[in-house]
mmCIF file with all atom_site columns, C-alpha atoms in Angstrom:
data_model
loop_
_atom_site.group_PDB
_atom_site.id
_atom_site.type_symbol
_atom_site.label_atom_id
_atom_site.label_alt_id
_atom_site.label_comp_id
_atom_site.label_asym_id
_atom_site.label_entity_id
_atom_site.label_seq_id
_atom_site.pdbx_PDB_ins_code
_atom_site.Cartn_x
_atom_site.Cartn_y
_atom_site.Cartn_z
_atom_site.occupancy
_atom_site.B_iso_or_equiv
_atom_site.pdbx_formal_charge
_atom_site.auth_seq_id
_atom_site.auth_comp_id
_atom_site.auth_asym_id
_atom_site.auth_atom_id
_atom_site.pdbx_PDB_model_num
ATOM 1   C CA . UNK A 1 1   ? 235.495 136.129 197.834 1.00 54.00 ? 1   UNK A CA 1
ATOM 2   C CA . UNK A 1 2   ? 234.530 138.766 195.312 1.00 76.00 ? 2   UNK A CA 1
ATOM 3   C CA . UNK A 1 3   ? 231.322 140.705 195.947 1.00 77.00 ? 3   UNK A CA 1
ATOM 4   C CA . UNK A 1 4   ? 229.667 139.519 192.725 1.00 87.00 ? 4   UNK A CA 1
ATOM 5   C CA . UNK A 1 5   ? 231.229 136.075 192.320 1.00 88.00 ? 5   UNK A CA 1
ATOM 6   C CA . UNK A 1 6   ? 228.884 133.927 190.240 1.00 88.00 ? 6   UNK A CA 1
ATOM 7   C CA . UNK A 1 7   ? 226.288 136.674 189.745 1.00 93.00 ? 7   UNK A CA 1
ATOM 8   C CA . UNK A 1 8   ? 224.721 137.038 186.283 1.00 96.00 ? 8   UNK A CA 1
ATOM 9   C CA . UNK A 1 9   ? 224.252 140.724 185.493 1.00 97.00 ? 9   UNK A CA 1
ATOM 10  C CA . UNK A 1 10  ? 222.663 142.270 182.417 1.00 98.00 ? 10  UNK A CA 1
ATOM 11  C CA . UNK A 1 11  ? 223.965 145.719 181.462 1.00 98.00 ? 11  UNK A CA 1
ATOM 12  C CA . UNK A 1 12  ? 221.510 147.561 179.198 1.00 98.00 ? 12  UNK A CA 1
ATOM 13  C CA . UNK A 1 13  ? 223.469 150.604 178.013 1.00 97.00 ? 13  UNK A CA 1
ATOM 14  C CA . UNK A 1 14  ? 223.761 152.086 174.526 1.00 95.00 ? 14  UNK A CA 1
ATOM 15  C CA . UNK A 1 15  ? 226.938 154.104 175.098 1.00 94.00 ? 15  UNK A CA 1
ATOM 16  C CA . UNK A 1 16  ? 229.983 151.885 174.357 1.00 95.00 ? 16  UNK A CA 1
ATOM 17  C CA . UNK A 1 17  ? 232.226 153.716 176.848 1.00 94.00 ? 17  UNK A CA 1
ATOM 18  C CA . UNK A 1 18  ? 229.676 153.422 179.667 1.00 93.00 ? 18  UNK A CA 1
ATOM 19  C CA . UNK A 1 19  ? 229.233 149.745 178.763 1.00 95.00 ? 19  UNK A CA 1
ATOM 20  C CA . UNK A 1 20  ? 232.999 149.166 178.984 1.00 96.00 ? 20  UNK A CA 1
ATOM 21  C CA . UNK A 1 21  ? 233.229 150.923 182.351 1.00 95.00 ? 21  UNK A CA 1
ATOM 22  C CA . UNK A 1 22  ? 230.347 148.895 183.799 1.00 95.00 ? 22  UNK A CA 1
ATOM 23  C CA . UNK A 1 23  ? 231.745 145.624 182.433 1.00 96.00 ? 23  UNK A CA 1
ATOM 24  C CA . UNK A 1 24  ? 235.215 146.401 183.794 1.00 96.00 ? 24  UNK A CA 1
ATOM 25  C CA . UNK A 1 25  ? 233.944 147.261 187.276 1.00 95.00 ? 25  UNK A CA 1
ATOM 26  C CA . UNK A 1 26  ? 231.562 144.320 187.523 1.00 95.00 ? 26  UNK A CA 1
ATOM 27  C CA . UNK A 1 27  ? 233.857 141.632 186.111 1.00 95.00 ? 27  UNK A CA 1
ATOM 28  C CA . UNK A 1 28  ? 236.610 142.851 188.419 1.00 93.00 ? 28  UNK A CA 1
ATOM 29  C CA . UNK A 1 29  ? 234.337 141.702 191.258 1.00 92.00 ? 29  UNK A CA 1
ATOM 30  C CA . UNK A 1 30  ? 233.561 138.327 189.709 1.00 93.00 ? 30  UNK A CA 1
ATOM 31  C CA . UNK A 1 31  ? 230.279 138.949 187.867 1.00 95.00 ? 31  UNK A CA 1
ATOM 32  C CA . UNK A 1 32  ? 229.255 137.232 184.640 1.00 96.00 ? 32  UNK A CA 1
ATOM 33  C CA . UNK A 1 33  ? 228.153 140.106 182.375 1.00 97.00 ? 33  UNK A CA 1
ATOM 34  C CA . UNK A 1 34  ? 225.888 140.260 179.341 1.00 98.00 ? 34  UNK A CA 1
ATOM 35  C CA . UNK A 1 35  ? 225.468 143.566 177.516 1.00 98.00 ? 35  UNK A CA 1
ATOM 36  C CA . UNK A 1 36  ? 222.742 144.950 175.270 1.00 98.00 ? 36  UNK A CA 1
ATOM 37  C CA . UNK A 1 37  ? 222.262 148.359 173.666 1.00 96.00 ? 37  UNK A CA 1
ATOM 38  C CA . UNK A 1 38  ? 218.523 148.948 174.079 1.00 96.00 ? 38  UNK A CA 1
ATOM 39  C CA . UNK A 1 39  ? 215.489 148.086 176.151 1.00 97.00 ? 39  UNK A CA 1
ATOM 40  C CA . UNK A 1 40  ? 213.978 145.723 173.596 1.00 97.00 ? 40  UNK A CA 1
ATOM 41  C CA . UNK A 1 41  ? 217.107 143.557 173.708 1.00 97.00 ? 41  UNK A CA 1
ATOM 42  C CA . UNK A 1 42  ? 217.032 143.689 177.516 1.00 98.00 ? 42  UNK A CA 1
ATOM 43  C CA . UNK A 1 43  ? 213.449 142.404 177.542 1.00 98.00 ? 43  UNK A CA 1
ATOM 44  C CA . UNK A 1 44  ? 214.311 139.573 175.163 1.00 97.00 ? 44  UNK A CA 1
ATOM 45  C CA . UNK A 1 45  ? 217.181 138.424 177.391 1.00 98.00 ? 45  UNK A CA 1
ATOM 46  C CA . UNK A 1 46  ? 215.317 138.814 180.702 1.00 98.00 ? 46  UNK A CA 1
ATOM 47  C CA . UNK A 1 47  ? 212.564 136.667 179.217 1.00 97.00 ? 47  UNK A CA 1
ATOM 48  C CA . UNK A 1 48  ? 215.037 133.954 178.148 1.00 96.00 ? 48  UNK A CA 1
ATOM 49  C CA . UNK A 1 49  ? 217.697 134.037 180.890 1.00 96.00 ? 49  UNK A CA 1
ATOM 50  C CA . UNK A 1 50  ? 217.810 134.273 184.662 1.00 95.00 ? 50  UNK A CA 1
ATOM 51  C CA . UNK A 1 51  ? 219.746 137.330 185.807 1.00 97.00 ? 51  UNK A CA 1
ATOM 52  C CA . UNK A 1 52  ? 220.577 138.304 189.370 1.00 95.00 ? 52  UNK A CA 1
ATOM 53  C CA . UNK A 1 53  ? 220.579 142.012 188.506 1.00 96.00 ? 53  UNK A CA 1
ATOM 54  C CA . UNK A 1 54  ? 219.896 144.349 185.590 1.00 98.00 ? 54  UNK A CA 1
ATOM 55  C CA . UNK A 1 55  ? 221.660 147.693 185.192 1.00 97.00 ? 55  UNK A CA 1
ATOM 56  C CA . UNK A 1 56  ? 219.250 149.663 183.002 1.00 97.00 ? 56  UNK A CA 1
ATOM 57  C CA . UNK A 1 57  ? 220.147 152.891 181.243 1.00 96.00 ? 57  UNK A CA 1
ATOM 58  C CA . UNK A 1 58  ? 217.199 155.286 181.204 1.00 94.00 ? 58  UNK A CA 1
ATOM 59  C CA . UNK A 1 59  ? 217.699 156.768 177.737 1.00 93.00 ? 59  UNK A CA 1
ATOM 60  C CA . UNK A 1 60  ? 218.366 154.253 174.982 1.00 93.00 ? 60  UNK A CA 1
ATOM 61  C CA . UNK A 1 61  ? 217.285 153.974 171.345 1.00 90.00 ? 61  UNK A CA 1
ATOM 62  C CA . UNK A 1 62  ? 214.397 151.781 170.222 1.00 91.00 ? 62  UNK A CA 1
ATOM 63  C CA . UNK A 1 63  ? 213.042 151.356 173.784 1.00 95.00 ? 63  UNK A CA 1
ATOM 64  C CA . UNK A 1 64  ? 214.138 153.314 176.837 1.00 95.00 ? 64  UNK A CA 1
ATOM 65  C CA . UNK A 1 65  ? 214.775 151.974 180.313 1.00 96.00 ? 65  UNK A CA 1
ATOM 66  C CA . UNK A 1 66  ? 211.415 153.130 181.664 1.00 96.00 ? 66  UNK A CA 1
ATOM 67  C CA . UNK A 1 67  ? 209.468 151.251 178.978 1.00 97.00 ? 67  UNK A CA 1
ATOM 68  C CA . UNK A 1 68  ? 211.650 148.164 179.309 1.00 98.00 ? 68  UNK A CA 1
ATOM 69  C CA . UNK A 1 69  ? 211.263 148.094 183.092 1.00 98.00 ? 69  UNK A CA 1
ATOM 70  C CA . UNK A 1 70  ? 207.497 148.464 182.885 1.00 97.00 ? 70  UNK A CA 1
ATOM 71  C CA . UNK A 1 71  ? 207.358 145.591 180.400 1.00 98.00 ? 71  UNK A CA 1
ATOM 72  C CA . UNK A 1 72  ? 209.611 143.422 182.581 1.00 98.00 ? 72  UNK A CA 1
ATOM 73  C CA . UNK A 1 73  ? 207.476 144.128 185.666 1.00 97.00 ? 73  UNK A CA 1
ATOM 74  C CA . UNK A 1 74  ? 203.975 144.030 184.186 1.00 96.00 ? 74  UNK A CA 1
ATOM 75  C CA . UNK A 1 75  ? 204.123 141.743 181.156 1.00 97.00 ? 75  UNK A CA 1
ATOM 76  C CA . UNK A 1 76  ? 206.906 139.346 182.116 1.00 97.00 ? 76  UNK A CA 1
ATOM 77  C CA . UNK A 1 77  ? 205.940 139.569 185.811 1.00 96.00 ? 77  UNK A CA 1
ATOM 78  C CA . UNK A 1 78  ? 209.635 139.427 186.679 1.00 96.00 ? 78  UNK A CA 1
ATOM 79  C CA . UNK A 1 79  ? 210.965 140.708 189.989 1.00 94.00 ? 79  UNK A CA 1
ATOM 80  C CA . UNK A 1 80  ? 214.614 140.742 188.866 1.00 96.00 ? 80  UNK A CA 1
ATOM 81  C CA . UNK A 1 81  ? 216.339 143.636 190.657 1.00 96.00 ? 81  UNK A CA 1
ATOM 82  C CA . UNK A 1 82  ? 216.765 146.598 188.292 1.00 97.00 ? 82  UNK A CA 1
ATOM 83  C CA . UNK A 1 83  ? 219.173 149.443 189.005 1.00 96.00 ? 83  UNK A CA 1
ATOM 84  C CA . UNK A 1 84  ? 218.711 152.510 186.810 1.00 95.00 ? 84  UNK A CA 1
ATOM 85  C CA . UNK A 1 85  ? 221.666 154.277 185.213 1.00 93.00 ? 85  UNK A CA 1
ATOM 86  C CA . UNK A 1 86  ? 220.843 157.918 184.611 1.00 90.00 ? 86  UNK A CA 1
ATOM 87  C CA . UNK A 1 87  ? 222.689 160.892 183.193 1.00 83.00 ? 87  UNK A CA 1
ATOM 88  C CA . UNK A 1 88  ? 220.929 163.018 185.814 1.00 75.00 ? 88  UNK A CA 1
ATOM 89  C CA . UNK A 1 89  ? 220.320 162.385 189.466 1.00 66.00 ? 89  UNK A CA 1
ATOM 90  C CA . UNK A 1 90  ? 217.378 164.681 190.045 1.00 74.00 ? 90  UNK A CA 1
ATOM 91  C CA . UNK A 1 91  ? 214.947 163.697 192.773 1.00 81.00 ? 91  UNK A CA 1
ATOM 92  C CA . UNK A 1 92  ? 211.987 163.585 190.373 1.00 82.00 ? 92  UNK A CA 1
ATOM 93  C CA . UNK A 1 93  ? 213.817 161.159 188.087 1.00 83.00 ? 93  UNK A CA 1
ATOM 94  C CA . UNK A 1 94  ? 214.784 158.939 191.016 1.00 86.00 ? 94  UNK A CA 1
ATOM 95  C CA . UNK A 1 95  ? 211.158 158.985 192.183 1.00 89.00 ? 95  UNK A CA 1
ATOM 96  C CA . UNK A 1 96  ? 209.973 158.017 188.690 1.00 91.00 ? 96  UNK A CA 1
ATOM 97  C CA . UNK A 1 97  ? 212.476 155.139 188.554 1.00 92.00 ? 97  UNK A CA 1
ATOM 98  C CA . UNK A 1 98  ? 211.221 153.793 191.863 1.00 93.00 ? 98  UNK A CA 1
ATOM 99  C CA . UNK A 1 99  ? 207.549 154.312 190.985 1.00 94.00 ? 99  UNK A CA 1
ATOM 100 C CA . UNK A 1 100 ? 207.761 152.157 187.847 1.00 94.00 ? 100 UNK A CA 1
ATOM 101 C CA . UNK A 1 101 ? 209.480 149.309 189.647 1.00 95.00 ? 101 UNK A CA 1
ATOM 102 C CA . UNK A 1 102 ? 213.201 149.970 189.523 1.00 96.00 ? 102 UNK A CA 1
ATOM 103 C CA . UNK A 1 103 ? 215.036 149.199 192.758 1.00 95.00 ? 103 UNK A CA 1
ATOM 104 C CA . UNK A 1 104 ? 217.401 152.158 192.743 1.00 92.00 ? 104 UNK A CA 1
ATOM 105 C CA . UNK A 1 105 ? 219.087 154.760 190.582 1.00 92.00 ? 105 UNK A CA 1
ATOM 106 C CA . UNK A 1 106 ? 222.690 155.826 190.197 1.00 92.00 ? 106 UNK A CA 1
ATOM 107 C CA . UNK A 1 107 ? 224.010 158.653 188.080 1.00 89.00 ? 107 UNK A CA 1
ATOM 108 C CA . UNK A 1 108 ? 226.476 158.529 185.215 1.00 88.00 ? 108 UNK A CA 1
ATOM 109 C CA . UNK A 1 109 ? 229.332 158.728 184.794 1.00 89.00 ? 109 UNK A CA 1
ATOM 110 C CA . UNK A 1 110 ? 229.400 155.631 186.964 1.00 91.00 ? 110 UNK A CA 1
ATOM 111 C CA . UNK A 1 111 ? 231.036 156.112 190.340 1.00 91.00 ? 111 UNK A CA 1
ATOM 112 C CA . UNK A 1 112 ? 232.345 152.708 191.479 1.00 93.00 ? 112 UNK A CA 1
ATOM 113 C CA . UNK A 1 113 ? 231.638 153.338 195.180 1.00 93.00 ? 113 UNK A CA 1
ATOM 114 C CA . UNK A 1 114 ? 228.036 154.398 194.529 1.00 92.00 ? 114 UNK A CA 1
ATOM 115 C CA . UNK A 1 115 ? 227.506 151.484 192.139 1.00 93.00 ? 115 UNK A CA 1
ATOM 116 C CA . UNK A 1 116 ? 228.729 148.910 194.649 1.00 93.00 ? 116 UNK A CA 1
ATOM 117 C CA . UNK A 1 117 ? 226.853 150.540 197.536 1.00 92.00 ? 117 UNK A CA 1
ATOM 118 C CA . UNK A 1 118 ? 223.642 150.238 195.492 1.00 93.00 ? 118 UNK A CA 1
ATOM 119 C CA . UNK A 1 119 ? 224.454 146.648 194.538 1.00 92.00 ? 119 UNK A CA 1
ATOM 120 C CA . UNK A 1 120 ? 225.167 145.743 198.182 1.00 89.00 ? 120 UNK A CA 1
ATOM 121 C CA . UNK A 1 121 ? 221.822 147.234 199.231 1.00 90.00 ? 121 UNK A CA 1
ATOM 122 C CA . UNK A 1 122 ? 219.934 145.371 196.503 1.00 88.00 ? 122 UNK A CA 1
ATOM 123 C CA . UNK A 1 123 ? 221.816 142.139 197.223 1.00 79.00 ? 123 UNK A CA 1
ATOM 124 C CA . UNK A 1 124 ? 220.843 142.392 200.887 1.00 79.00 ? 124 UNK A CA 1
ATOM 125 C CA . UNK A 1 125 ? 217.258 143.401 200.094 1.00 77.00 ? 125 UNK A CA 1
ATOM 126 C CA . UNK A 1 126 ? 216.778 140.476 197.692 1.00 71.00 ? 126 UNK A CA 1
ATOM 127 C CA . UNK A 1 127 ? 218.954 138.051 199.649 1.00 69.00 ? 127 UNK A CA 1
ATOM 128 C CA . UNK A 1 128 ? 221.006 137.309 196.530 1.00 61.00 ? 128 UNK A CA 1
ATOM 129 C CA . UNK A 1 129 ? 223.917 134.967 197.077 1.00 54.00 ? 129 UNK A CA 1
ATOM 130 C CA . UNK A 1 130 ? 226.417 133.540 194.647 1.00 45.00 ? 130 UNK A CA 1
#
């Protein structure tokens, strides 16, 4: 069975190439993917649809990943697992991601092994099953 078989994942990423890479990697493992290009769109979909995981880019137009995550956590009161996608992997940025309610942070360009390690950890932590 594929790691992500039957999982609904939202990819919030404004860069088309990064979106394509994430979609390719995740669908290869059986996930059902929805993509958006900014945090405001991510909020709208999280409010309307149940997702098993959100991959959230930190820097996006209109509303960044930090603002979107804070809204999802505090206004929507959603505990959907959120994994940050960041162009940097500095300790202070990782700490900020965790402090606002994200469940992890991986750097871009996306490394498949690191992505799936993070997803496995979150899946175990949240007891997510297909």
